[in-house]
């Protein structure tokens, strides 16, 4: 099988590029002496997860219980469900634990601690809980110096759960504009969880796990003293948002969407393809970056970028390609039927539109297909 | 089963609201004497499609061959695949036709006509083709007065396909800011295909099918003389983009995402939910409208909007709710575990994230589940 044998659009994964990405992050983390707990929300594929964890300790991070079920079904036994627990998911988490899957949850408030404690006691389990720490005002979590932190840890223990430690996610690292800025966010991320863990320990609570994670901070943290594990997901594939903040190069992007040219509006300098926002996702993450890549950067079928050609607009099943200057003369000849590969703004969002990866290795030959899952 | 028995996020469809939407469009089109060929790209569900076509002639419109396969498997025999044909899909289309499914394709250029003709001749089929007409400069298509139109029609016939007529989609109607503007776009849409059909017929070509379609123009066209069918999809569910251009009211929106409150950042006036952009989609279609609804408008579990509360930001599996004013005092009390229903910006994009609809009728009781499909 070859890329030319596929119906378009289709999702293409260059496994050689992906393996280099995995090796690069592992190589970074080894001297920092922390475990990698890959966040499988990006790839949602056991084949990719196995390549992240091979030969190294540490489980995985999941963003949905559908992921938890799928990876459990594929033999993974150690998982952190890294979205603040909703009461209606506790029975499912406890059912996974009954089936031998060590799922830990996260919480940042007393109401969650109470719901989790009630469910755990009813199930006769000490459900492991990490407290979510807010390191950058980005989303959820308790500030490391919040007076509510220690009482929350005590309530988790007293309510019937097991306080395992703390975790945070430096979501603001995605908005950095320089490596120095990412390094500063990484240090703030590290300091936030280390301080929170110290406060819990000073109050007599165990907090063995000190977990941080975002791809930019994982790639640029200068030290991780006091941290026990790093969660990161996008690093396996990378994407244009990561390239835009110089966390990777464009040639490190392992994921692309195979598309066909179906027509032209020559007066406008447009080529029309069959990869719209359903195929590329609606993510416009580069819109706020210095170099706006539209709905994606256009490459030839071998993955080489076409100079300055981006997806300038998208409808559900149509993409509109043009030169970023808007100059019609700058659009290369792209006859109907031309196969293109479009690099995504955000790997997590684009991959989510597909049920399988077509795996290549720096060629158009398809080596295999890897399934992926979705839903909740 | 009740909404409270679901794990969140989940997709909720109010069938009573949907049936009223379908009846409203059918009621509009009846005196205009045109058939409805519903575009199933929104719902991607046989249960919904059956409610659109019950008792009336006319097939369906599909946006992918995955839809074509699914609806064929559920007994639908008359389909228009309304995305300009890519050469790599022709074998699949012809295979569907061999299996008794009357799939027509669309084309707007000679290269497509040549590929389609070669494939059709090889298969011993006269593949039916509609010429795509560009009525508003929005995307693809031949302008109705383009000198290339008649030669394209002749090439389709001479190449071995059957020219069935013309079709267009007034995509620009989504950007209208008044009913008068939509009426004008609808008339331009009608005129474009009628003129194109007349030109083809004057050249001795048959063009029995004259097809228009977009939900705004379908809801507001004042006359459809010369048009034989209307394609529309979003009208079954409606959404905030449609409400924003007054094509529907907010209470006509049949689709919502069930979410749970999982925490708060009280100083910021935020409630955090487990419905992020994976659950809501990345669509920000109301961002360019007078009333920006963020990632969605927040309702209680019965579907009643919470005054001024929207999803102000979203990460993959987290939504951030706040009052649109940003005033923390305006956020109502929403304890952890509170169930909410979030109305989507764009029904097609949001529904695409799910494999099933949980069907209710103006209550929290779940009557049934309807499956839906995805992919290509």
XYZ file of N, CA and C in Angstrom, chain B residues 189-369:
543
model
N -28.629 33.082 -5.189
C -28.376 31.638 -5.280
C -29.312 31.017 -6.322
N -30.602 31.352 -6.220
C -31.597 30.836 -7.173
C -31.241 31.266 -8.595
N -30.974 32.562 -8.756
C -30.719 33.084 -10.098
C -29.491 32.420 -10.714
N -28.471 32.191 -9.910
C -27.227 31.617 -10.439
C -27.469 30.256 -11.068
N -28.165 29.370 -10.381
C -28.367 28.024 -10.938
C -29.386 28.029 -12.062
N -30.394 28.893 -11.957
C -31.396 28.942 -13.029
C -30.749 29.441 -14.329
N -29.939 30.478 -14.214
C -29.231 30.992 -15.404
C -28.304 29.924 -15.974
N -27.568 29.253 -15.090
C -26.633 28.217 -15.555
C -27.392 27.101 -16.266
N -28.512 26.681 -15.691
C -29.300 25.600 -16.309
C -29.833 26.046 -17.669
N -30.291 27.308 -17.733
C -30.807 27.823 -19.015
C -29.713 27.831 -20.076
N -28.505 28.222 -19.705
C -27.406 28.255 -20.672
C -27.093 26.842 -21.176
N -27.086 25.877 -20.271
C -26.810 24.493 -20.681
C -27.912 23.995 -21.613
N -29.163 24.279 -21.253
C -30.295 23.808 -22.065
C -30.283 24.481 -23.438
N -29.915 25.750 -23.466
C -29.852 26.471 -24.747
C -28.808 25.853 -25.671
N -27.811 25.199 -25.061
C -26.770 24.536 -25.851
C -27.158 23.099 -26.177
N -28.395 22.721 -25.851
C -28.865 21.386 -26.196
C -28.545 20.322 -25.162
N -28.110 20.753 -23.990
C -27.791 19.786 -22.935
C -28.985 19.675 -21.984
N -29.235 18.469 -21.503
C -30.296 18.291 -20.506
C -29.761 18.770 -19.162
N -30.588 19.427 -18.399
C -30.192 19.839 -17.046
C -31.444 19.790 -16.187
N -31.968 18.568 -15.964
C -33.237 18.462 -15.236
C -33.137 18.893 -13.766
N -31.966 18.733 -13.164
C -31.837 19.038 -11.733
C -31.259 20.437 -11.545
N -31.946 21.243 -10.750
C -31.495 22.596 -10.418
C -31.576 22.690 -8.895
N -30.401 22.592 -8.252
C -30.341 22.328 -6.814
C -29.663 23.486 -6.090
N -30.303 23.989 -5.037
C -29.698 25.021 -4.181
C -29.640 24.482 -2.761
N -28.907 25.192 -1.923
C -28.957 24.751 -0.548
C -28.042 25.419 0.423
N -28.642 25.987 1.429
C -27.998 26.378 2.681
C -29.151 26.605 3.635
N -28.959 26.387 4.899
C -30.074 26.556 5.832
C -30.607 27.994 5.838
N -29.735 29.030 5.880
C -30.311 30.384 5.904
C -31.153 30.699 4.665
N -30.656 30.329 3.476
C -31.431 30.655 2.275
C -32.691 29.785 2.198
N -32.602 28.525 2.639
C -33.797 27.670 2.632
C -34.884 28.252 3.532
N -34.476 28.859 4.632
C -35.453 29.412 5.580
C -36.012 30.751 5.118
N -35.332 31.426 4.188
C -35.746 32.796 3.860
C -35.981 33.066 2.376
N -35.749 32.071 1.503
C -35.989 32.307 0.063
C -37.449 32.718 -0.133
N -37.678 33.770 -0.906
C -39.060 34.222 -1.142
C -39.659 33.509 -2.346
N -38.829 33.108 -3.289
C -39.331 32.291 -4.398
C -38.221 31.347 -4.831
N -38.618 30.223 -5.415
C -37.637 29.238 -5.869
C -38.005 28.764 -7.274
N -38.561 29.673 -8.088
C -38.937 29.336 -9.472
C -37.723 28.797 -10.216
N -37.906 27.683 -10.868
C -36.842 27.099 -11.674
C -35.945 26.161 -10.888
N -36.088 26.176 -9.558
C -35.294 25.285 -8.696
C -36.084 23.997 -8.492
N -35.386 22.862 -8.515
C -36.095 21.590 -8.333
C -35.908 20.992 -6.945
N -34.825 21.386 -6.254
C -34.610 20.800 -4.922
C -33.771 21.734 -4.066
N -33.978 21.601 -2.758
C -33.236 22.381 -1.768
C -32.474 21.414 -0.872
N -31.175 21.690 -0.726
C -30.357 20.918 0.207
C -30.115 21.797 1.446
N -30.343 21.241 2.615
C -30.063 21.966 3.858
C -29.806 20.929 4.923
N -28.941 21.266 5.876
C -28.580 20.297 6.909
C -28.758 20.805 8.320
N -28.201 21.971 8.597
C -28.175 22.494 9.966
C -29.582 22.731 10.514
N -30.555 22.943 9.613
C -31.920 23.255 10.051
C -32.502 22.209 10.995
N -32.029 20.969 10.934
C -32.612 19.936 11.818
C -32.320 20.223 13.283
N -31.123 20.739 13.545
C -30.729 20.982 14.946
C -30.658 22.476 15.256
N -30.309 23.278 14.270
C -29.960 24.685 14.468
C -28.814 24.813 15.471
N -28.325 26.046 15.644
C -27.195 26.280 16.550
C -27.064 27.771 16.800
N -26.058 28.146 17.563
C -25.928 29.556 17.958
C -25.573 30.456 16.778
N -24.821 29.926 15.805
C -24.522 30.737 14.614
C -25.823 31.069 13.889
N -26.692 30.090 13.748
C -27.982 30.338 13.080
C -28.848 31.298 13.911
N -28.833 31.134 15.222
C -29.596 32.063 16.075
C -29.030 33.471 15.961
N -27.706 33.558 15.797
C -27.058 34.861 15.718
C -27.414 35.632 14.464
N -27.834 34.910 13.414
C -28.281 35.625 12.205
C -29.808 35.544 12.081
N -30.462 35.189 13.191
C -31.927 35.200 13.297
C -32.618 34.266 12.312
N -31.915 33.168 11.987
C -32.539 32.120 11.175
C -33.361 31.200 12.082
N -33.040 31.211 13.370
C -33.822 30.473 14.367
C -33.761 31.253 15.672
N -34.544 30.791 16.639
C -34.433 31.325 18.002
C -33.562 30.369 18.824
N -33.023 30.850 19.911
C -32.206 29.985 20.771
C -33.006 28.757 21.197
N -34.303 28.925 21.449
C -35.111 27.785 21.906
C -35.384 26.765 20.804
N -35.019 27.069 19.561
C -35.143 26.087 18.474
C -33.924 25.168 18.388
N -32.900 25.421 19.181
C -31.677 24.610 19.096
C -31.929 23.265 19.782
N -31.857 22.193 18.995
C -32.240 20.866 19.479
C -31.082 20.108 20.106
N -29.860 20.589 19.911
C -28.662 19.851 20.298
C -27.978 20.536 21.469
N -27.492 19.750 22.424
C -26.703 20.333 23.517
C -25.719 19.303 24.036
N -24.703 19.791 24.709
C -23.693 18.920 25.308
C -23.898 18.934 26.819
N -24.124 17.753 27.369
C -24.293 17.620 28.819
C -22.915 17.643 29.476
N -22.752 18.511 30.469
C -21.455 18.685 31.132
C -21.659 18.705 32.635
N -20.581 18.432 33.369
C -20.592 18.500 34.839
C -19.669 19.600 35.319
N -20.110 20.321 36.332
C -19.201 21.240 37.012
C -18.225 20.411 37.843
N -16.921 20.702 37.685
C -15.908 19.954 38.445
C -15.120 20.859 39.388
N -15.296 22.164 39.319
C -14.556 23.040 40.232
C -14.807 24.494 39.917
N -14.100 25.352 40.635
C -14.286 26.800 40.511
C -12.967 27.518 40.702
N -12.885 28.708 40.104
C -11.863 29.681 40.490
C -12.663 30.918 40.883
N -13.048 30.978 42.155
C -14.059 31.951 42.585
C -13.603 33.384 42.383
N -12.308 33.640 42.608
C -11.827 35.017 42.450
C -11.992 35.518 41.023
N -11.983 34.585 40.056
C -12.127 34.968 38.647
C -13.565 34.871 38.148
N -14.446 34.319 38.992
C -15.820 34.129 38.531
C -15.961 32.995 37.541
N -15.089 31.973 37.664
C -15.100 30.837 36.743
C -15.710 29.602 37.409
N -16.498 28.866 36.658
C -16.780 27.470 37.000
C -16.091 26.621 35.931
N -15.506 25.510 36.367
C -14.797 24.624 35.441
C -15.672 23.401 35.191
N -15.798 22.995 33.921
C -16.565 21.783 33.594
C -15.681 20.774 32.866
N -16.252 19.601 32.669
C -15.546 18.536 31.946
C -15.919 18.503 30.462
N -16.450 19.609 29.948
C -16.722 19.699 28.498
C -15.821 20.769 27.903
N -14.713 20.319 27.341
C -13.775 21.228 26.690
C -14.019 21.254 25.189
N -12.961 21.613 24.451
C -13.184 21.718 23.003
C -13.306 20.354 22.336
N -12.851 19.292 22.968
C -13.103 17.984 22.367
C -14.604 17.692 22.390
N -15.286 18.143 23.432
C -16.722 17.887 23.579
C -17.577 18.918 22.845
N -17.071 20.136 22.710
C -17.875 21.233 22.145
C -17.476 21.535 20.707
N -16.304 21.088 20.317
C -15.594 21.419 19.082
C -14.884 22.743 19.262
N -13.929 22.971 18.353
C -13.142 24.198 18.368
C -13.872 25.330 17.648
N -15.091 25.067 17.180
C -15.780 26.068 16.360
C -16.102 27.313 17.185
N -15.690 28.463 16.652
C -15.947 29.744 17.318
C -16.734 30.650 16.378
N -17.717 30.038 15.717
C -18.465 30.727 14.669
C -19.170 31.986 15.118
N -19.482 32.119 16.406
C -20.146 33.349 16.860
C -19.140 34.458 17.177
N -17.842 34.149 17.086
C -16.831 35.167 17.430
C -16.940 36.387 16.521
N -17.376 36.178 15.284
C -17.481 37.294 14.337
C -18.893 37.867 14.288
N -19.780 37.374 15.156
C -21.153 37.893 15.198
C -21.271 38.977 16.272
N -22.331 39.769 16.230
C -22.502 40.818 17.263
C -22.482 40.254 18.691
N -23.086 39.073 18.898
C -23.081 38.467 20.232
C -22.183 37.228 20.219
N -20.982 37.372 20.759
C -20.023 36.268 20.816
C -20.444 35.312 21.940
N -20.728 34.073 21.588
C -21.187 33.100 22.583
C -20.040 32.234 23.098
N -18.800 32.648 22.903
C -17.665 31.861 23.366
C -17.675 30.492 22.702
N -17.452 29.450 23.491
C -17.536 28.078 22.981
C -18.926 27.487 23.189
N -19.895 28.307 23.626
C -21.259 27.801 23.769
C -22.004 28.532 24.865
N -23.319 28.458 24.762
C -24.222 29.127 25.706
C -24.670 28.090 26.735
N -24.570 28.455 28.017
C -24.768 27.480 29.098
C -26.226 27.496 29.561
N -26.817 26.302 29.626
C -28.191 26.119 30.106
C -28.177 25.193 31.318
N -29.271 25.201 32.068
C -29.395 24.217 33.144
C -29.722 22.849 32.532
N -29.884 21.841 33.378
C -30.067 20.472 32.872
C -31.390 20.304 32.136
N -32.310 21.260 32.287
C -33.569 21.222 31.541
C -33.486 22.006 30.237
N -32.334 22.597 29.969
C -32.164 23.311 28.709
C -32.537 24.783 28.765
N -32.743 25.326 29.963
C -33.058 26.758 30.088
C -31.769 27.553 30.225
N -31.522 28.537 29.338
C -30.270 29.297 29.417
C -30.072 29.962 30.778
N -28.835 29.902 31.273
C -28.447 30.644 32.476
C -28.045 32.032 32.005
N -28.694 33.022 32.531
C -28.581 34.383 31.999
C -27.121 34.840 31.859
N -26.667 34.966 30.610
C -25.359 35.560 30.344
C -24.173 34.660 30.594
N -24.411 33.378 30.894
C -23.282 32.472 31.185
C -22.885 31.747 29.895
N -21.623 31.873 29.545
C -21.099 31.218 28.339
C -19.801 30.479 28.677
N -19.364 29.662 27.735
C -18.068 28.981 27.874
C -17.018 29.955 27.345
N -16.335 30.638 28.253
C -15.431 31.713 27.825
C -14.110 31.179 27.291
N -13.730 29.968 27.695
C -12.501 29.375 27.167
C -12.625 27.862 27.285
N -11.799 27.166 26.539
C -11.858 25.708 26.556
C -10.480 25.147 26.292
N -10.136 24.106 27.037
C -8.979 23.273 26.720
C -9.535 21.922 26.258
N -8.640 20.950 26.063
C -9.116 19.717 25.437
C -10.299 19.104 26.183
N -10.185 18.957 27.496
C -11.269 18.330 28.268
C -11.768 19.228 29.396
N -11.507 20.508 29.328
C -11.990 21.471 30.333
C -12.690 22.620 29.636
N -13.844 22.992 30.175
C -14.490 24.233 29.766
C -14.450 25.212 30.922
N -14.309 26.482 30.602
C -14.329 27.527 31.628
C -15.581 28.368 31.402
N -16.484 28.349 32.387
C -17.728 29.110 32.311
C -17.583 30.402 33.086
N -18.178 31.452 32.556
C -18.216 32.720 33.278
C -19.358 33.549 32.718
N -19.705 34.608 33.442
C -20.669 35.555 32.903
C -19.978 36.346 31.801
N -20.731 36.689 30.762
C -20.096 37.349 29.619
C -19.535 38.720 29.993
N -20.010 39.295 31.080
C -19.476 40.583 31.538
C -18.113 40.424 32.196
N -17.780 39.179 32.596
C -16.560 38.948 33.346
C -16.716 39.213 34.834
N -17.882 39.698 35.259
C -18.104 40.038 36.670
C -18.276 38.760 37.500
N -17.329 38.484 38.425
C -17.438 37.263 39.236
C -18.754 37.164 40.003
N -19.341 38.310 40.367
C -20.580 38.279 41.151
C -21.758 37.776 40.321
N -21.606 37.765 38.997
C -22.725 37.364 38.132
C -22.767 35.851 37.897
N -21.766 35.116 38.372
C -21.801 33.659 38.197
C -22.748 33.072 39.241
N -23.776 32.323 38.824
C -24.668 31.717 39.829
C -23.951 30.605 40.588
N -24.580 30.167 41.675
C -24.020 29.058 42.440
C -24.151 27.785 41.600
N -23.054 27.152 41.327
C -23.034 25.929 40.503
C -22.160 24.902 41.216
N -22.717 24.213 42.208
C -21.896 23.275 42.986
C -21.261 22.196 42.107
N -20.150 21.648 42.574
C -19.516 20.516 41.879
C -20.556 19.418 41.674
N -20.617 18.901 40.482
C -21.591 17.865 40.143
C -22.824 18.415 39.443
N -23.002 19.743 39.433
C -24.142 20.330 38.719
C -24.094 19.931 37.253
N -25.227 19.456 36.746
C -25.320 19.121 35.327
C -25.790 20.339 34.545
N -25.113 20.592 33.429
C -25.446 21.728 32.567
C -25.604 21.214 31.148
N -26.326 21.966 30.341
C -26.412 21.653 28.902
C -25.921 22.862 28.137
N -24.960 22.621 27.247
C -24.296 23.712 26.534
C -24.723 23.686 25.074
N -25.287 24.808 24.619
C -25.728 24.921 23.226
C -24.520 25.229 22.351
N -24.423 24.555 21.202
C -23.206 24.666 20.373
C -23.237 25.855 19.414
N -22.061 26.378 19.107
C -21.927 27.351 18.025
C -22.361 26.744 16.698
N -21.848 25.566 16.418
C -22.038 24.956 15.096
C -22.402 23.487 15.301
N -23.643 23.158 15.004
C -24.141 21.806 15.266
C -23.319 20.739 14.546
N -22.919 20.990 13.302
C -22.183 19.976 12.527
C -20.864 19.624 13.212
N -20.175 20.648 13.713
C -18.865 20.431 14.320
C -18.991 19.760 15.682
N -19.973 20.161 16.456
C -20.121 19.600 17.801
C -20.597 18.156 17.733
N -21.635 17.904 16.942
C -22.153 16.536 16.838
C -21.077 15.576 16.350
N -20.153 16.073 15.518
C -19.110 15.221 14.939
C -18.205 14.600 15.989
N -18.215 15.131 17.198
C -17.327 14.616 18.235
C -17.907 13.386 18.943
N -19.123 12.975 18.578
C -19.843 11.928 19.313
C -20.263 10.781 18.406
N -20.472 9.624 19.029
C -20.951 8.457 18.299
C -22.450 8.238 18.471
N -23.098 8.993 19.351
C -24.532 8.755 19.593
C -25.199 10.002 20.157
N -26.492 10.098 19.876
C -27.362 11.106 20.478
C -28.153 10.444 21.612
N -28.222 11.112 22.744
C -29.158 10.712 23.788
C -30.418 11.538 23.564
N -31.506 10.857 23.242
C -32.709 11.542 22.764
C -33.654 11.802 23.931
N -34.012 13.064 24.109
C -34.986 13.463 25.139
C -36.130 14.197 24.438
N -37.194 14.449 25.207
C -38.325 15.254 24.698
C -38.748 16.213 25.797
N -38.167 17.390 25.760
C -38.471 18.451 26.724
C -38.493 17.951 28.170
N -37.577 17.033 28.475
C -37.441 16.554 29.850
C -36.046 15.958 29.986
N -35.737 15.492 31.204
C -34.424 14.862 31.413
C -34.472 13.361 31.158
N -35.658 12.826 30.901
C -35.786 11.382 30.668
C -35.238 11.046 29.279
N -34.389 10.031 29.221
C -33.796 9.626 27.942
C -34.684 8.571 27.310
N -35.203 8.901 26.122
C -36.143 8.015 25.452
C -35.408 6.880 24.758
N -34.274 7.231 24.120
C -33.527 6.233 23.353
C -32.168 6.831 23.000
N -31.335 6.038 22.333
C -30.078 6.561 21.783
C -30.089 6.324 20.286
